[in-house]
Every structure is written in C-alpha cells, then in structure tokens.
Amino acid sequence: MHHVPFLPLLACLSFTIIALAQNETRDLTQLLQSNKNLSQFTTLLTSYGDIYANLSFQSDVTILAPNDDAFNKIPYTSLGPAFEANQSQIVRSILQYHILPGLHPAGGYNGSFSFDKTWLQNTSYTNVTGGQVVGGVQQAGNVNVFTSGLGSRSTLITPDLPFIGGIVHVIDNFLIPPQNFIQSAPQFNLTAAGGAVENTSLAEYANSQQDLTIFVPRNAAFQALGETLQSMPSSQLQRLLNYHIVNSSTVGYSTNLPNGTVLRTRSGQNLTITFASNSLFVNQARVLQQDLLLSNGVMHVIDNFLDPDAPSVTANPEIPTAPPLLTGTSLSENVVPFTSFLPTGVTSFDTSSASPTGSFGASDIGKGTSSSTSSRRASSTSSSQERNGGSKLNLQRATIAVNSGLLGALCWIIGIL
C-alpha cells in the first residue's frame, strides 16, 4: 500500500495557500476597509447599493476616491447644501463623476492634459456624448492633478491601489461636476459674455445644446467695445456671438484641436486653430485659458472678439495681443457691459433644478486655470493609459494562475512519491 508523505504534502499545501494569498488582489470592499482615510467615502459608496454592486462586476475601472479630509471640507464648498439636505440624486451624480471606465494609472498621465470619460451620464446633469469628463495632468514633481467643473482642482494623494476589477486613486478634494455656461462664466470673470448671451436669448442654447465648444472673449474685450456692442441690433449681436460657438459631434477640448483644425460655427463661418510658439490661437485671437469644463462641453477664454466678416485672419504669435478686428467705443468709466442681464443669484448653489441647465454652484475648492502651455497632449495618451493599466492587471491575473498551476503540480508530484 502506497503511503503519501504527510509532512511534505502539508508543507506544500501551506506554501500554496500563502503564495496565493500574497498574489490575490483584494476586492473593493477589502480595499476600502483596509484604508482608514477612506472611511467616509466607503460609507457614501455603500449607501448607493446599485453603484457599489455595479463596481463589483467591473473588469477595468478607476475610482477617484476623496479622502476623509475632503469630506470634512464639504460644508465649506458648493457641494455642502446637497449633502446637508441629503439630495440623493445630486449626490449620486457627484459620486458617478468620480468613477472612470477603463484603467488610468498615475504613471499614464504626463505634462499634457487628458480628458477621460466618467460614469456621469445622467442628462439631468450633463449633456456630453459618452459621459462627462474629468481632466488629468502630471505637474512638476510628478504631482498628478485632476480638474473638474468651475476650475476645481484635486491632487492625487495615494495612487494605484489595486482591487479586483480596477484601481483606486485617493484624492484630497471632491471633483465638482461641470456647470452650464451661465453658471460657469462669472466664476472666471466672464460676466459680460454671460450677460450678453442672456440678452440675446442664446442662454438656453448655450446651456443645454449637446457637445458645445465656446470661445469666450474676456471682459476687457467687451469693455473696449461696450457702447458699440450695447447699441447693436439684437440680431447683429447674436450673429457675432454665434461666431464664437461651435456645435459638432466632438467637443473641442484642446486635445482635439491640433494645429490647422477648421471648425464650423453656429453662424455658418469657419474658425481656424493655430498652435504656435507654445500657444493656442483661434483665428487671430490668443487663447488665454483653455479647457474650462461645462455641463454640455467646454469653453476657452480668448483675448479679443472673433469677426464673422473676417474669418480668414490668422494669428501672429510674435505679439502678445493682436489688435481688435472690431472697432468701437467703450462705456463711460469703462463699465463692463451686459452684466445686469445675468440672472439674480447666478453664482449661488441651485439644487432645485434637474435639467441640463441646473447647477451645483461655485466652488470654494482651489480654482485653477489651464494655461496654453500645459493643455496639449499626444492623442495616444488616453489609450496608452488603458493599455498600460490593463497590462498590469492582466499580468497580475496571469501570475496568480501560473503560480496556482505550478504549485498544484508540485503537490501532485509529492503526493505520488
């Protein structure tokens, strides 16, 4: 009768169990429970059982998880009223905005912005094809930053925590879901543009039309022509503003605007994008702030008006600011025109509206701007992130399988000795 050597077999089984335990990635519940600085995020996530359950079945997903300190800041931000009043649908949309399909490891970001889709697709809060986006960039010192609505910034604190199905990045501030144009414009001192859009009955279109790109003249450009603009017939002013609005199937984030891009505007004329001397231009106007996210697209701040009667004018990168194409006179005391047309309380938190024109309000969490030199990125960045992250996870899974097979074979050999 053949006797199996008990001690060698027991040692083999023990080694197998230990090796598998070391290689096996934790599930999401285990990961969250092991990170004490995510206790409040864990409570929030598990309170939305459908989202939590859905995450358990994902194969590749990235979660941007605010730490406990970020939760402690909520009362001092524009998100406070929604959380305090337990407005579950708004809080749900905020939570969805922190979940990205695909793997986006920290090492996949570089010095140029990428704009990654999120789970926020509810048309009550966003009108961007495929879901609202969050910006990601790696800054000096290998510091990763995520940008969201109203220029809010969240810094990556702890990267690449793996779980079965994806990774978690711990961030220091909540992401703010982007707002509509009228709510967003005043946050970037674009009160004249916001008021002019209201005055010409373009607000509904600018706030809710899907996949818009808006090139917004700064207040100074409106000031220089204040009297002339205010005396324009409404139809003429509307035509001028329409020349600054692009509606296409692709949102015009800076990553989608390579040198030479031609865009068709709402007024029917074309705009031409130029990238020169490390700056972005649209026709002759220099882009001062890029990629300010909107609930239905993106806006870029420009230094001067674009002229629909001069669509072929090109940029001159050698000068800081091109002379205005439109001429006119300013108002007395250089008053900013059209600001009186902004809705009352436009900068306040509005939790009553559930439409593409609804808003979460102004954020007190570090507003930031996108500079001309930092918003360009290679078109392959996003796909390379997913490939790199997917390769890591697949390699991890393959390692577990190989180890299991080899150890099992070893035990079988010992068993028949």
PDB file of C-alpha atoms in Angstrom, residues 2 7 23 32 34 46 50 62 69 95 104-105 135 146 169 184 219 232 247 256 268 274-275 286 307 343 382 402 412:
ATOM      1  CA  HIS A   2       1.408   3.343  -1.058  1.00  0.00           C
ATOM      2  CA  LEU A   7       4.578  16.339   6.202  1.00  0.00           C
ATOM      3  CA  ASN A  23      -0.736  37.286  -5.128  1.00  0.00           C
ATOM      4  CA  LEU A  32     -11.781  50.223   1.234  1.00  0.00           C
ATOM      5  CA  SER A  34      -8.105  48.496   4.835  1.00  0.00           C
ATOM      6  CA  THR A  46     -22.080  51.640   0.089  1.00  0.00           C
ATOM      7  CA  ASP A  50     -26.627  49.840  -7.093  1.00  0.00           C
ATOM      8  CA  THR A  62     -10.740  53.665 -11.990  1.00  0.00           C
ATOM      9  CA  ASP A  69     -10.243  65.316   4.870  1.00  0.00           C
ATOM     10  CA  LEU A  95     -20.389  60.044  -6.891  1.00  0.00           C
ATOM     11  CA  HIS A 104      -5.966  55.141 -15.698  1.00  0.00           C
ATOM     12  CA  PRO A 105      -2.822  54.511 -13.619  1.00  0.00           C
ATOM     13  CA  GLY A 135      -9.174  66.448 -16.768  1.00  0.00           C
ATOM     14  CA  PHE A 146      -7.464  66.301 -11.689  1.00  0.00           C
ATOM     15  CA  HIS A 169      -6.681  56.847  -6.590  1.00  0.00           C
ATOM     16  CA  SER A 184     -19.746  78.985 -15.051  1.00  0.00           C
ATOM     17  CA  ASN A 219     -14.351  91.086 -20.022  1.00  0.00           C
ATOM     18  CA  MET A 232     -26.040  96.843 -31.825  1.00  0.00           C
ATOM     19  CA  ASN A 247     -21.519  72.569 -32.180  1.00  0.00           C
ATOM     20  CA  ASN A 256      -8.965  67.690 -30.062  1.00  0.00           C
ATOM     21  CA  GLY A 268     -22.057  79.355 -40.585  1.00  0.00           C
ATOM     22  CA  THR A 274      -3.261  77.582 -34.823  1.00  0.00           C
ATOM     23  CA  PHE A 275      -0.726  76.197 -32.377  1.00  0.00           C
ATOM     24  CA  ARG A 286      -4.957  84.146 -28.411  1.00  0.00           C
ATOM     25  CA  ASP A 307     -15.078  88.710 -36.527  1.00  0.00           C
ATOM     26  CA  PRO A 343     -29.859  86.109 -13.540  1.00  0.00           C
ATOM     27  CA  SER A 382      -5.583  58.071 -23.094  1.00  0.00           C
ATOM     28  CA  VAL A 402       0.663  30.360 -13.253  1.00  0.00           C
ATOM     29  CA  TRP A 412       0.725  16.277  -7.123  1.00  0.00           C
TER      30      TRP A 412
END
